[in-house]
PDB file of C-alpha atoms in Angstrom:
ATOM      1  CA  UNK W 250     138.408 101.148 118.595  1.00 45.00           C
ATOM      2  CA  UNK W 251     138.981  98.098 120.895  1.00 48.00           C
ATOM      3  CA  UNK W 252     141.053  95.049 120.103  1.00 51.00           C
ATOM      4  CA  UNK W 253     139.567  92.494 117.729  1.00 52.00           C
ATOM      5  CA  UNK W 254     139.808  88.987 119.177  1.00 55.00           C
ATOM      6  CA  UNK W 255     139.242  86.075 117.057  1.00 60.00           C
ATOM      7  CA  UNK W 256     138.273  88.053 113.898  1.00 62.00           C
ATOM      8  CA  UNK W 257     137.332  85.939 110.953  1.00 68.00           C
ATOM      9  CA  UNK W 258     135.481  86.642 107.662  1.00 71.00           C
ATOM     10  CA  UNK W 259     132.123  85.168 106.872  1.00 72.00           C
ATOM     11  CA  UNK W 260     130.649  84.862 103.414  1.00 74.00           C
ATOM     12  CA  UNK W 261     127.025  85.194 102.185  1.00 72.00           C
ATOM     13  CA  UNK W 262     124.826  82.650 103.879  1.00 72.00           C
ATOM     14  CA  UNK W 263     127.279  81.720 106.534  1.00 75.00           C
ATOM     15  CA  UNK W 264     125.941  80.986 109.996  1.00 76.00           C
ATOM     16  CA  UNK W 265     127.925  83.005 112.583  1.00 76.00           C
ATOM     17  CA  UNK W 266     127.157  80.941 115.631  1.00 75.00           C
ATOM     18  CA  UNK W 267     125.404  77.695 114.309  1.00 74.00           C
ATOM     19  CA  UNK W 268     125.636  75.877 117.656  1.00 74.00           C
ATOM     20  CA  UNK W 269     123.505  78.600 119.133  1.00 74.00           C
ATOM     21  CA  UNK W 270     120.605  77.653 116.924  1.00 71.00           C
ATOM     22  CA  UNK W 271     120.668  74.136 118.263  1.00 72.00           C
ATOM     23  CA  UNK W 272     121.247  74.973 121.915  1.00 77.00           C
ATOM     24  CA  UNK W 273     119.458  78.343 122.195  1.00 74.00           C
ATOM     25  CA  UNK W 274     122.694  79.857 123.541  1.00 78.00           C
ATOM     26  CA  UNK W 275     123.447  83.460 123.643  1.00 80.00           C
ATOM     27  CA  UNK W 276     126.335  84.866 121.384  1.00 78.00           C
ATOM     28  CA  UNK W 277     129.568  83.779 123.034  1.00 79.00           C
ATOM     29  CA  UNK W 278     131.313  86.970 121.908  1.00 78.00           C
ATOM     30  CA  UNK W 279     130.150  90.511 120.481  1.00 78.00           C
ATOM     31  CA  UNK W 280     129.844  90.311 116.882  1.00 76.00           C
ATOM     32  CA  UNK W 281     130.226  93.378 114.439  1.00 77.00           C
ATOM     33  CA  UNK W 282     129.399  93.650 110.784  1.00 78.00           C
ATOM     34  CA  UNK W 283     132.146  94.665 108.392  1.00 76.00           C
ATOM     35  CA  UNK W 284     132.223  97.998 106.490  1.00 81.00           C
ATOM     36  CA  UNK W 285     129.654  96.819 103.962  1.00 80.00           C
ATOM     37  CA  UNK W 286     127.188  95.899 106.729  1.00 80.00           C
ATOM     38  CA  UNK W 287     125.351  92.644 107.294  1.00 78.00           C
ATOM     39  CA  UNK W 288     121.860  91.178 106.936  1.00 76.00           C
ATOM     40  CA  UNK W 289     120.806  89.368 110.140  1.00 75.00           C
ATOM     41  CA  UNK W 290     117.985  86.978 109.991  1.00 74.00           C
ATOM     42  CA  UNK W 291     116.201  86.093 113.289  1.00 76.00           C
ATOM     43  CA  UNK W 292     113.412  83.687 114.101  1.00 77.00           C
ATOM     44  CA  UNK W 293     111.575  82.476 117.120  1.00 80.00           C
ATOM     45  CA  UNK W 294     112.671  79.229 118.776  1.00 78.00           C
ATOM     46  CA  UNK W 295     109.616  77.400 117.410  1.00 84.00           C
ATOM     47  CA  UNK W 296     110.259  78.651 113.858  1.00 83.00           C
ATOM     48  CA  UNK W 297     113.959  77.439 114.161  1.00 78.00           C
ATOM     49  CA  UNK W 298     112.733  74.010 115.403  1.00 80.00           C
ATOM     50  CA  UNK W 299     110.317  73.740 112.564  1.00 85.00           C
ATOM     51  CA  UNK W 300     112.990  74.518 109.979  1.00 81.00           C
ATOM     52  CA  UNK W 301     115.187  71.786 111.503  1.00 79.00           C
ATOM     53  CA  UNK W 302     112.413  69.218 111.400  1.00 84.00           C
ATOM     54  CA  UNK W 303     111.350  69.974 107.929  1.00 88.00           C
ATOM     55  CA  UNK W 304     114.734  70.411 106.376  1.00 84.00           C
ATOM     56  CA  UNK W 305     117.159  67.689 107.564  1.00 82.00           C
ATOM     57  CA  UNK W 306     120.093  69.062 105.442  1.00 85.00           C
ATOM     58  CA  UNK W 307     119.982  72.276 107.476  1.00 80.00           C
ATOM     59  CA  UNK W 308     120.354  70.240 110.645  1.00 77.00           C
ATOM     60  CA  UNK W 309     123.500  68.663 109.174  1.00 79.00           C
ATOM     61  CA  UNK W 310     124.925  72.174 108.365  1.00 75.00           C
ATOM     62  CA  UNK W 311     124.220  73.542 111.812  1.00 72.00           C
ATOM     63  CA  UNK W 312     125.534  70.475 113.563  1.00 72.00           C
ATOM     64  CA  UNK W 313     128.795  70.672 111.460  1.00 66.00           C
ATOM     65  CA  UNK W 314     128.320  67.289 109.903  1.00 51.00           C
TER      66      UNK W 314
END
């Protein structure tokens, strides 16, 4: 197995690359689930924008406020 660079643990409900939601950026690094797996939720850009408009606290979370 290759070297793990910048490994960190994420808990339930954590955003892995929150800035990517706001900028439509691709993942800056490969991401791999741990031994127990992961649940990945995806949405279209328009759905993500709708969530940000209708739920201001979500925007604060993603913007790191």
